[in-house]
């Protein structure tokens, strides 16, 4: 049975970094939602232009757009599953994921919550803004919105996976190697 793993946390908690380490080692497809959305924006498609309005402001794209994006997920026969980073990010998306799991008969391994403080998130966002060209890391208003979105959406989402017995909390303040080793204990 193919596996599904989700990595969640505040902006800059290390979601994509960890997904990129785990995916090749376990032969999983890495599906980074933020990266996927930025690629769509880059393509210049009509969908990308619509997505850009949300991403630039640091707010979540609508369920309607998200439904279109997740329809593009294709798992190759040689892949043993998918590691999502940044999806689901709100309760309605957890419902979308439930449907995917049911329809394709995936095994849901866990919702890994990488815990970092607001201070750590801000430090890492500032460092990343200097190193990369992400507009939503450079724009103070977008950064604030992204942190606020996390505060608003995380409580019901974490509750949902806790009730399902699938919530795995990881100390995201630790080194990249230590966090990775923690996650791997469950894979
Ligand atoms: P990230 O690269 O994970 O920090 O995501 C960058 C931006 O993409 C977010 O601020 C949102 O605008 C958008 N985004 C990423 N993941 C999601 C999601 N699961 N639902 C809605 N919007 C998302």
Tab-separated table of C-alpha atoms and ligand atoms in Angstrom:
chain	number	residue	atom	x	y	z
A	1	UNK	CA	0.000	0.000	0.000
A	2	UNK	CA	1.331	3.462	-0.888
A	3	UNK	CA	2.012	5.813	1.994
A	4	UNK	CA	1.042	9.400	2.750
A	5	UNK	CA	3.042	11.607	5.094
A	6	UNK	CA	2.280	15.240	5.891
A	7	UNK	CA	4.695	17.794	7.263
A	8	UNK	CA	3.200	20.813	8.944
A	9	UNK	CA	4.346	23.814	10.959
A	10	UNK	CA	4.727	27.580	11.081
A	11	UNK	CA	6.237	29.318	8.051
A	12	UNK	CA	9.959	28.433	7.883
A	13	UNK	CA	9.601	25.582	10.407
A	14	UNK	CA	11.620	23.348	8.059
A	15	UNK	CA	8.811	21.547	6.218
A	16	UNK	CA	10.347	21.588	2.745
A	17	UNK	CA	13.849	20.906	4.062
A	18	UNK	CA	12.662	17.751	5.814
A	19	UNK	CA	10.420	16.598	2.961
A	20	UNK	CA	13.389	16.923	0.580
A	21	UNK	CA	15.523	14.725	2.827
A	22	UNK	CA	12.915	12.048	3.386
A	23	UNK	CA	11.423	11.752	-0.087
A	24	UNK	CA	14.460	10.298	-1.944
A	25	UNK	CA	15.464	8.042	0.935
A	26	UNK	CA	12.037	6.388	1.101
A	27	UNK	CA	11.271	6.658	-2.608
A	28	UNK	CA	8.374	9.028	-2.041
A	29	UNK	CA	7.146	11.834	-4.252
A	30	UNK	CA	7.763	15.225	-2.661
A	31	UNK	CA	4.732	17.448	-3.040
A	32	UNK	CA	5.554	20.868	-1.606
A	33	UNK	CA	2.386	22.917	-1.854
A	34	UNK	CA	4.132	26.303	-1.682
A	35	UNK	CA	6.633	25.231	-4.367
A	36	UNK	CA	3.851	23.801	-6.493
A	37	UNK	CA	1.909	27.070	-6.276
A	38	UNK	CA	5.001	29.158	-7.075
A	39	UNK	CA	5.642	26.947	-10.131
A	40	UNK	CA	2.079	27.577	-11.289
A	41	UNK	CA	2.609	31.338	-10.860
A	42	UNK	CA	5.875	31.116	-12.820
A	43	UNK	CA	4.112	29.315	-15.674
A	44	UNK	CA	2.009	32.438	-16.224
A	45	UNK	CA	-1.195	30.383	-16.534
A	46	UNK	CA	-4.588	31.882	-15.706
A	47	UNK	CA	-4.662	29.681	-12.617
A	48	UNK	CA	-1.195	30.951	-11.673
A	49	UNK	CA	-2.288	34.582	-11.987
A	50	UNK	CA	-5.188	33.882	-9.644
A	51	UNK	CA	-2.945	32.058	-7.136
A	52	UNK	CA	-0.422	34.932	-7.145
A	53	UNK	CA	-2.937	37.307	-5.540
A	54	UNK	CA	-3.115	35.083	-2.473
A	55	UNK	CA	0.538	34.056	-2.227
A	56	UNK	CA	1.790	37.663	-2.507
A	57	UNK	CA	-0.416	38.662	0.417
A	58	UNK	CA	0.520	35.623	2.493
A	59	UNK	CA	-3.019	34.316	2.754
A	60	UNK	CA	-4.310	30.838	1.912
A	61	UNK	CA	-5.704	30.101	-1.539
A	62	UNK	CA	-9.374	29.142	-1.653
A	63	UNK	CA	-10.687	25.581	-1.457
A	64	UNK	CA	-11.942	25.908	-5.024
A	65	UNK	CA	-8.446	26.627	-6.353
A	66	UNK	CA	-6.947	23.992	-4.069
A	67	UNK	CA	-9.287	21.364	-5.538
A	68	UNK	CA	-7.866	22.194	-8.977
A	69	UNK	CA	-4.288	21.971	-7.743
A	70	UNK	CA	-4.677	18.628	-5.999
A	71	UNK	CA	-6.306	17.163	-9.093
A	72	UNK	CA	-2.884	17.464	-10.743
A	73	UNK	CA	-1.276	15.048	-8.259
A	74	UNK	CA	-0.065	11.968	-10.064
A	75	UNK	CA	1.809	9.195	-8.394
A	76	UNK	CA	4.235	7.191	-10.542
A	77	UNK	CA	4.205	3.396	-10.264
A	78	UNK	CA	7.759	3.286	-8.918
A	79	UNK	CA	6.953	5.731	-6.094
A	80	UNK	CA	6.048	4.290	-2.714
A	81	UNK	CA	3.853	7.219	-1.726
A	82	UNK	CA	3.775	10.976	-1.231
A	83	UNK	CA	5.242	13.341	1.308
A	84	UNK	CA	3.230	16.549	1.436
A	85	UNK	CA	4.686	19.696	2.879
A	86	UNK	CA	2.351	22.584	3.545
A	87	UNK	CA	-0.765	20.530	2.847
A	88	UNK	CA	-3.233	20.276	4.486
A	89	UNK	CA	-3.075	23.692	6.113
A	90	UNK	CA	-6.689	24.068	7.189
A	91	UNK	CA	-9.472	21.757	8.251
A	92	UNK	CA	-11.301	21.787	4.903
A	93	UNK	CA	-8.073	20.606	3.225
A	94	UNK	CA	-7.789	17.770	5.721
A	95	UNK	CA	-11.175	16.688	4.331
A	96	UNK	CA	-9.765	16.792	0.790
A	97	UNK	CA	-6.857	14.629	1.881
A	98	UNK	CA	-9.212	12.133	3.505
A	99	UNK	CA	-10.913	11.710	0.133
A	100	UNK	CA	-7.601	11.150	-1.661
A	101	UNK	CA	-6.616	8.536	0.933
A	102	UNK	CA	-9.928	6.703	0.630
A	103	UNK	CA	-10.138	6.748	-3.138
A	104	UNK	CA	-6.597	5.526	-3.749
A	105	UNK	CA	-6.401	3.322	-0.660
A	106	UNK	CA	-3.298	4.962	0.790
A	107	UNK	CA	-1.878	4.265	4.211
A	108	UNK	CA	-1.773	7.498	6.222
A	109	UNK	CA	1.427	7.477	8.283
A	110	UNK	CA	1.131	10.727	10.162
A	111	UNK	CA	0.747	14.451	10.415
A	112	UNK	CA	4.182	15.609	11.527
A	113	UNK	CA	3.988	18.933	13.309
A	114	UNK	CA	7.393	20.647	13.396
A	115	UNK	CA	7.138	22.968	16.379
A	116	UNK	CA	9.072	26.232	16.276
A	117	UNK	CA	8.410	29.471	18.165
A	118	UNK	CA	7.278	32.671	16.459
A	119	UNK	CA	10.758	34.106	17.193
A	120	UNK	CA	12.500	31.216	15.433
A	121	UNK	CA	10.102	31.435	12.489
A	122	UNK	CA	10.812	35.157	12.124
A	123	UNK	CA	14.591	34.664	12.337
A	124	UNK	CA	14.505	31.963	9.681
A	125	UNK	CA	12.206	33.967	7.398
A	126	UNK	CA	14.582	36.938	7.635
A	127	UNK	CA	17.567	34.728	6.795
A	128	UNK	CA	15.701	33.171	3.872
A	129	UNK	CA	14.578	36.563	2.568
A	130	UNK	CA	18.250	37.521	2.269
A	131	UNK	CA	19.219	34.248	0.603
A	132	UNK	CA	16.348	33.790	-1.836
A	133	UNK	CA	14.006	35.919	-3.860
A	134	UNK	CA	10.736	35.075	-2.184
A	135	UNK	CA	8.574	38.148	-2.161
A	136	UNK	CA	6.381	36.828	0.663
A	137	UNK	CA	9.506	36.542	2.876
A	138	UNK	CA	10.565	40.111	2.141
A	139	UNK	CA	7.157	41.775	2.536
A	140	UNK	CA	6.469	42.440	6.232
A	141	UNK	CA	2.696	42.443	5.759
A	142	UNK	CA	2.787	39.052	3.993
A	143	UNK	CA	5.004	37.613	6.738
A	144	UNK	CA	2.586	38.821	9.398
A	145	UNK	CA	-0.391	37.376	7.517
A	146	UNK	CA	1.303	33.989	7.156
A	147	UNK	CA	2.052	33.817	10.876
A	148	UNK	CA	-1.528	34.886	11.676
A	149	UNK	CA	-2.962	32.266	9.313
A	150	UNK	CA	-1.018	29.614	11.181
A	151	UNK	CA	-2.420	30.792	14.534
A	152	UNK	CA	-5.975	30.703	13.189
A	153	UNK	CA	-5.908	27.416	11.305
A	154	UNK	CA	-3.579	25.289	13.399
A	155	UNK	CA	-5.809	24.649	16.409
A	156	UNK	CA	-8.657	22.796	14.628
A	157	UNK	CA	-6.236	21.057	12.268
A	158	UNK	CA	-4.014	19.737	15.058
A	159	UNK	CA	-7.102	18.704	17.002
A	160	UNK	CA	-8.375	16.767	13.979
A	161	UNK	CA	-5.188	14.683	13.664
A	162	UNK	CA	-4.861	14.281	17.416
A	163	UNK	CA	-8.346	12.761	17.515
A	164	UNK	CA	-7.385	10.432	14.693
A	165	UNK	CA	-4.279	9.425	16.623
A	166	UNK	CA	-2.096	10.581	13.758
A	167	UNK	CA	-0.526	13.711	15.227
A	168	UNK	CA	3.243	13.466	15.694
A	169	UNK	CA	4.840	16.463	17.361
A	170	UNK	CA	8.510	17.107	16.647
A	171	UNK	CA	10.791	19.746	18.148
A	172	UNK	CA	11.584	21.827	15.079
A	173	UNK	CA	14.073	23.998	16.962
A	174	UNK	CA	16.653	21.216	16.784
A	175	UNK	CA	19.205	20.783	13.981
A	176	UNK	CA	18.126	19.627	10.523
A	177	UNK	CA	19.778	16.228	11.135
A	178	UNK	CA	18.146	15.762	14.533
A	179	UNK	CA	14.678	16.658	13.230
A	180	UNK	CA	15.145	14.293	10.300
A	181	UNK	CA	16.205	11.450	12.596
A	182	UNK	CA	13.089	12.034	14.728
A	183	UNK	CA	10.784	11.858	11.701
A	184	UNK	CA	12.486	8.736	10.374
A	185	UNK	CA	11.647	6.841	13.557
A	186	UNK	CA	8.061	6.692	12.302
A	187	UNK	CA	8.773	5.713	8.694
B	1	LIG	P1	4.933	28.096	1.788
B	1	LIG	O1	5.943	27.988	0.684
B	1	LIG	O2	4.583	26.766	2.339
B	1	LIG	O3	5.390	29.074	2.851
B	1	LIG	O4	3.602	28.692	1.144
B	1	LIG	C1	3.620	29.957	0.505
B	1	LIG	C2	2.203	30.446	0.243
B	1	LIG	O5	1.525	29.539	-0.637
B	1	LIG	C3	1.284	30.572	1.447
B	1	LIG	O6	1.465	31.790	2.159
B	1	LIG	C4	-0.098	30.498	0.778
B	1	LIG	O7	-0.417	31.726	0.143
B	1	LIG	C5	0.136	29.458	-0.293
B	1	LIG	N1	-0.129	28.091	0.199
B	1	LIG	C6	0.808	27.124	0.441
B	1	LIG	N2	0.234	26.006	0.889
B	1	LIG	C7	-1.099	26.251	0.937
B	1	LIG	C8	-2.228	25.504	1.322
B	1	LIG	N3	-2.135	24.236	1.763
B	1	LIG	N4	-3.446	26.097	1.246
B	1	LIG	C9	-3.584	27.342	0.801
B	1	LIG	N5	-2.568	28.115	0.423
B	1	LIG	C10	-1.326	27.596	0.488
